[in-house]
Short mmCIF file of C-alpha atoms in Angstrom, two decimals:
data_model
loop_
_atom_site.label_atom_id
_atom_site.label_comp_id
_atom_site.label_asym_id
_atom_site.label_seq_id
_atom_site.Cartn_x
_atom_site.Cartn_y
_atom_site.Cartn_z
CA MET A 1 -289.51 80.72 -48.06
CA SER A 2 -290.28 83.88 -50.04
CA THR A 3 -288.00 86.92 -50.12
CA GLU A 4 -290.59 88.82 -48.06
CA ASP A 5 -290.69 86.08 -45.42
CA LYS A 6 -286.90 86.05 -45.23
CA GLN A 7 -286.82 89.81 -44.75
CA THR A 8 -289.46 89.58 -42.01
CA GLN A 9 -287.49 86.82 -40.28
CA GLN A 10 -284.28 88.86 -40.51
CA THR A 11 -286.02 91.94 -39.13
CA SER A 12 -287.37 89.96 -36.16
CA LEU A 13 -283.89 88.58 -35.51
CA ASP A 14 -282.41 92.07 -35.58
CA LYS A 15 -285.00 93.24 -33.06
CA ALA A 16 -284.30 90.29 -30.77
CA ILE A 17 -280.56 91.00 -30.88
CA ASP A 18 -281.19 94.68 -30.14
CA ILE A 19 -283.27 93.76 -27.09
CA LEU A 20 -280.67 91.31 -25.80
CA SER A 21 -277.89 93.85 -26.35
CA LEU A 22 -279.81 96.52 -24.42
CA LEU A 23 -280.57 94.18 -21.53
CA GLY A 24 -276.91 93.16 -21.56
CA GLN A 25 -275.98 96.78 -20.88
CA GLU A 26 -278.59 97.29 -18.17
CA ASP A 27 -280.94 94.69 -16.69
CA ASN A 28 -284.51 95.17 -15.39
CA LYS A 29 -286.31 97.11 -18.07
CA THR A 30 -290.03 97.31 -18.73
CA ILE A 31 -291.60 96.91 -22.14
CA ARG A 32 -292.22 100.66 -22.21
CA GLU A 33 -288.55 101.41 -21.46
CA LEU A 34 -287.39 99.01 -24.14
CA SER A 35 -289.88 100.49 -26.56
CA ASP A 36 -288.68 104.04 -25.90
CA GLU A 37 -284.98 103.21 -26.10
CA LEU A 38 -285.24 101.07 -29.23
CA ASN A 39 -287.91 103.20 -30.89
CA LEU A 40 -290.11 100.16 -31.48
CA ALA A 41 -293.81 99.61 -30.86
CA LYS A 42 -294.66 98.06 -27.50
CA SER A 43 -296.59 95.31 -29.25
CA THR A 44 -293.46 94.40 -31.24
CA ILE A 45 -291.29 94.40 -28.10
CA HIS A 46 -293.84 92.24 -26.28
CA ARG A 47 -294.00 89.71 -29.13
CA VAL A 48 -290.22 89.34 -29.36
CA LEU A 49 -289.86 89.15 -25.56
CA GLN A 50 -292.36 86.30 -25.44
CA ILE A 51 -290.22 84.29 -27.84
CA LEU A 52 -286.99 85.11 -25.97
CA GLU A 53 -288.59 84.24 -22.63
CA ARG A 54 -289.87 80.93 -23.99
CA ARG A 55 -286.31 80.09 -25.07
CA GLY A 56 -284.84 81.10 -21.70
CA LEU A 57 -282.93 84.05 -23.12
CA VAL A 58 -284.78 86.63 -21.02
CA LYS A 59 -286.58 86.41 -17.69
CA LYS A 60 -289.55 88.48 -16.48
CA ASN A 61 -289.98 89.61 -12.87
CA ARG A 62 -293.64 88.89 -12.27
CA TYR A 63 -293.89 91.60 -9.61
CA SER A 64 -292.14 94.52 -11.31
CA GLU A 65 -292.84 93.24 -14.86
CA LYS A 66 -289.29 94.12 -15.77
CA TYR A 67 -287.08 91.96 -17.95
CA LYS A 68 -283.48 90.82 -17.60
CA LEU A 69 -281.24 88.34 -19.36
CA GLY A 70 -282.17 84.71 -18.75
CA TYR A 71 -280.12 81.80 -17.55
CA LYS A 72 -279.69 80.48 -21.09
CA ILE A 73 -277.47 83.49 -21.81
CA LEU A 74 -275.34 82.55 -18.80
CA GLU A 75 -275.12 79.01 -20.14
CA PHE A 76 -273.90 80.26 -23.52
CA SER A 77 -271.45 82.62 -21.80
CA SER A 78 -270.11 79.82 -19.63
CA ARG A 79 -269.64 77.57 -22.64
CA MET A 80 -267.77 80.30 -24.51
CA LYS A 81 -265.55 80.92 -21.48
CA ASN A 82 -264.81 77.21 -21.14
CA GLN A 83 -264.01 76.94 -24.86
CA GLU A 84 -261.62 79.87 -24.69
CA GLU A 85 -259.92 78.55 -21.57
CA ILE A 86 -259.38 75.07 -23.00
CA ARG A 87 -258.17 76.57 -26.28
CA GLU A 88 -255.60 78.72 -24.48
CA LEU A 89 -254.43 75.75 -22.41
CA ALA A 90 -254.13 73.48 -25.44
CA ILE A 91 -252.66 75.68 -28.17
CA GLU A 92 -248.97 75.36 -27.26
CA TYR A 93 -249.25 71.61 -26.81
CA MET A 94 -251.07 71.39 -30.15
CA LYS A 95 -248.20 73.22 -31.85
CA GLN A 96 -245.68 70.84 -30.29
CA LEU A 97 -247.69 67.79 -31.34
CA SER A 98 -247.98 69.11 -34.90
CA THR A 99 -244.21 69.71 -35.04
CA ILE A 100 -243.49 66.17 -33.86
CA THR A 101 -245.94 64.43 -36.21
CA GLY A 102 -246.07 66.87 -39.11
CA ASP A 103 -249.85 66.46 -39.05
CA THR A 104 -252.72 68.89 -38.60
CA VAL A 105 -253.85 69.02 -34.97
CA GLN A 106 -257.37 70.06 -34.05
CA LEU A 107 -259.33 70.76 -30.88
CA ALA A 108 -263.10 70.34 -30.70
CA THR A 109 -265.94 70.56 -28.21
CA LEU A 110 -269.74 70.37 -28.34
CA THR A 111 -272.26 73.10 -29.04
CA PRO A 112 -275.47 73.41 -26.96
CA GLU A 113 -277.22 71.64 -29.86
CA GLN A 114 -274.88 68.63 -29.48
CA ARG A 115 -272.85 69.27 -32.59
CA VAL A 116 -269.09 68.94 -32.82
CA ILE A 117 -267.46 72.36 -33.23
CA ILE A 118 -263.79 72.92 -34.11
CA ILE A 119 -262.37 75.56 -31.77
CA GLU A 120 -258.70 75.49 -32.79
CA THR A 121 -256.57 74.19 -35.67
CA VAL A 122 -252.80 73.98 -36.06
CA GLU A 123 -251.85 73.18 -39.63
CA GLY A 124 -249.32 70.44 -40.24
CA THR A 125 -246.37 70.47 -42.61
CA ASN A 126 -247.36 67.32 -44.50
CA ASP A 127 -249.41 67.18 -47.71
CA LEU A 128 -252.74 67.09 -45.88
CA ARG A 129 -252.87 70.48 -44.18
CA VAL A 130 -256.18 72.03 -43.20
CA PHE A 131 -258.87 69.56 -42.14
CA ALA A 132 -261.48 72.04 -40.88
CA ARG A 133 -261.46 75.66 -39.86
CA PRO A 134 -262.32 76.86 -36.32
CA GLY A 135 -266.05 77.46 -36.04
CA GLN A 136 -266.96 74.65 -38.42
CA THR A 137 -269.54 72.24 -37.00
CA TYR A 138 -270.43 68.61 -37.68
CA PRO A 139 -273.04 66.09 -36.48
CA LEU A 140 -271.97 63.60 -33.81
CA THR A 141 -272.01 60.83 -36.40
CA TYR A 142 -269.15 62.45 -38.35
CA GLY A 143 -265.52 61.31 -38.08
CA ASN A 144 -263.42 60.44 -35.06
CA PHE A 145 -264.39 63.52 -33.09
CA GLY A 146 -267.98 62.32 -33.30
CA LYS A 147 -267.08 58.83 -32.09
CA VAL A 148 -265.13 60.24 -29.16
CA PHE A 149 -268.03 62.41 -28.00
CA LEU A 150 -270.56 59.66 -28.65
CA SER A 151 -268.53 57.33 -26.42
CA SER A 152 -269.60 59.41 -23.41
CA LEU A 153 -273.31 58.89 -24.19
CA SER A 154 -275.71 56.07 -23.40
CA LEU A 155 -276.82 53.58 -26.05
CA THR A 156 -280.23 55.27 -26.19
CA GLU A 157 -278.64 58.66 -26.83
CA ILE A 158 -276.34 57.21 -29.48
CA LYS A 159 -279.30 55.68 -31.33
CA LYS A 160 -281.12 59.00 -31.11
CA GLN A 161 -278.16 60.73 -32.78
CA LEU A 162 -278.08 58.07 -35.49
CA LYS A 163 -281.78 58.59 -36.13
CA GLU A 164 -281.36 62.36 -36.39
CA HIS A 165 -278.10 62.15 -38.37
CA PRO A 166 -277.95 58.93 -40.44
CA LEU A 167 -274.54 57.56 -41.31
CA LYS A 168 -273.05 58.77 -44.59
CA ALA A 169 -270.20 57.61 -46.83
CA TYR A 170 -267.82 60.55 -46.43
CA GLY A 171 -264.81 58.41 -47.36
CA SER A 172 -264.25 54.84 -48.52
CA GLY A 173 -263.53 53.84 -44.89
CA SER A 174 -266.77 55.24 -43.50
CA ILE A 175 -268.92 52.79 -41.53
CA LEU A 176 -272.51 52.69 -42.80
CA ASP A 177 -273.92 49.82 -40.74
CA GLU A 178 -275.44 51.10 -37.48
CA GLU A 179 -274.64 48.01 -35.41
CA ARG A 180 -271.04 48.05 -36.54
CA PHE A 181 -270.83 51.79 -35.90
CA ILE A 182 -272.20 51.40 -32.35
CA ALA A 183 -269.69 48.58 -31.74
CA GLU A 184 -266.92 50.91 -32.95
CA VAL A 185 -268.05 53.61 -30.51
CA ASP A 186 -267.92 51.01 -27.73
CA VAL A 187 -264.31 50.23 -28.66
CA VAL A 188 -263.55 53.96 -28.53
CA ARG A 189 -265.13 54.08 -25.05
CA GLN A 190 -262.91 51.22 -23.87
CA ASN A 191 -259.68 52.49 -25.44
CA GLN A 192 -260.33 56.22 -24.95
CA LEU A 193 -259.10 56.67 -28.51
CA ALA A 194 -260.66 56.72 -31.98
CA ILE A 195 -258.62 55.87 -35.06
CA SER A 196 -259.61 55.52 -38.70
CA SER A 197 -258.20 55.60 -42.20
CA ASP A 198 -260.01 56.85 -45.31
CA ASP A 199 -262.69 58.36 -43.11
CA PRO A 200 -263.93 61.02 -43.48
CA ILE A 201 -261.37 61.71 -46.25
CA ASP A 202 -259.82 59.11 -48.55
CA GLY A 203 -256.09 58.83 -48.07
CA ALA A 204 -256.19 60.29 -44.56
CA LEU A 205 -255.33 58.79 -41.20
CA THR A 206 -256.95 60.40 -38.16
CA ILE A 207 -256.65 59.77 -34.44
CA ALA A 208 -258.70 61.47 -31.72
CA VAL A 209 -258.74 61.21 -27.93
CA PRO A 210 -260.96 62.79 -25.26
CA ILE A 211 -260.02 65.55 -22.85
CA VAL A 212 -261.75 65.25 -19.48
CA ASN A 213 -261.80 67.51 -16.43
CA SER A 214 -261.22 66.64 -12.78
CA TYR A 215 -264.86 65.47 -12.53
CA ASN A 216 -264.24 62.97 -15.33
CA GLU A 217 -266.49 64.97 -17.65
CA MET A 218 -265.53 65.07 -21.32
CA ILE A 219 -265.10 68.74 -22.18
CA ALA A 220 -263.18 68.50 -25.45
CA ALA A 221 -261.29 66.21 -27.79
CA ILE A 222 -258.00 66.55 -29.66
CA SER A 223 -257.07 64.91 -32.95
CA ILE A 224 -254.26 64.55 -35.45
CA ALA A 225 -255.00 64.19 -39.16
CA GLY A 226 -252.52 63.48 -41.93
CA VAL A 227 -251.79 61.49 -45.05
CA LYS A 228 -251.97 57.71 -44.61
CA THR A 229 -248.48 56.51 -45.51
CA HIS A 230 -246.78 53.12 -45.12
CA TYR A 231 -244.34 54.66 -42.64
CA LYS A 232 -247.11 56.15 -40.56
CA MET A 233 -249.13 52.92 -40.50
CA SER A 234 -246.06 51.00 -39.35
CA HIS A 235 -245.55 53.51 -36.51
CA ILE A 236 -249.20 53.77 -35.52
CA GLU A 237 -248.56 52.85 -31.88
CA GLU A 238 -246.09 55.71 -31.55
CA LEU A 239 -248.69 58.14 -32.92
CA LYS A 240 -251.28 56.85 -30.48
CA GLU A 241 -248.87 57.28 -27.60
CA ALA A 242 -247.94 60.79 -28.72
CA ILE A 243 -251.49 62.12 -28.89
CA LYS A 244 -252.40 60.47 -25.57
CA ASN A 245 -249.35 62.04 -23.91
CA PHE A 246 -250.25 65.51 -25.14
CA ALA A 247 -253.88 65.06 -24.11
CA ASP A 248 -252.60 64.14 -20.64
CA LYS A 249 -250.48 67.31 -20.56
CA ILE A 250 -253.52 69.42 -21.40
CA MET A 251 -255.65 67.65 -18.78
CA SER A 252 -252.98 68.16 -16.12
CA GLU A 253 -253.59 71.93 -16.41
CA ILE A 254 -257.37 71.83 -16.32
#
């Protein structure tokens, strides 16, 4: 993409954001009203609105020909609200779990595009501190968070994710064979827990479990990540029990 194309794309994005911001302040505006308030040509407003309407971000009243925010915006807003609520519910329990284990504790959910997104991190006191910063995203085929979220999907959906995001060797313990990976996801589904060493980082031990709501819908996942030591491996069952207990505490407040 040329510099000129990038600038044109950025300009179009700016215009789209301006339109959405204006409609967020006051719904039901015509193209003329948007044109006057944003000081943009009506043809430009119309072109951007067509794209936003196609994506569900704005909705046109066919009788008044006025525009308002679309349901997709409400979906994004709802997701953000849910993320913030679960983060607020989980943060104190995450701090307690990190204190007990000394490991980094993370909370993740899914984006509308079906990517894992980290929404909270509590750094541990052990050598392996930060695993990923809040806001960082990953494909569903990455790490234990991915396996936990994949465990709620059908086999067809799992294969679709594998086709879109082929398995990679992030660490020496990464699974590269699809059949073996799918079998691992099935084990996660049965145990409601994903555990791995040297994946996605060599020398690390990670454990993740799902967080479900009262409708048995998976809304998030919590994990601990730390250095793989002999002591830790010999007390693996205690670590599993600890993270499950704290996940249960979080779920009891949802």
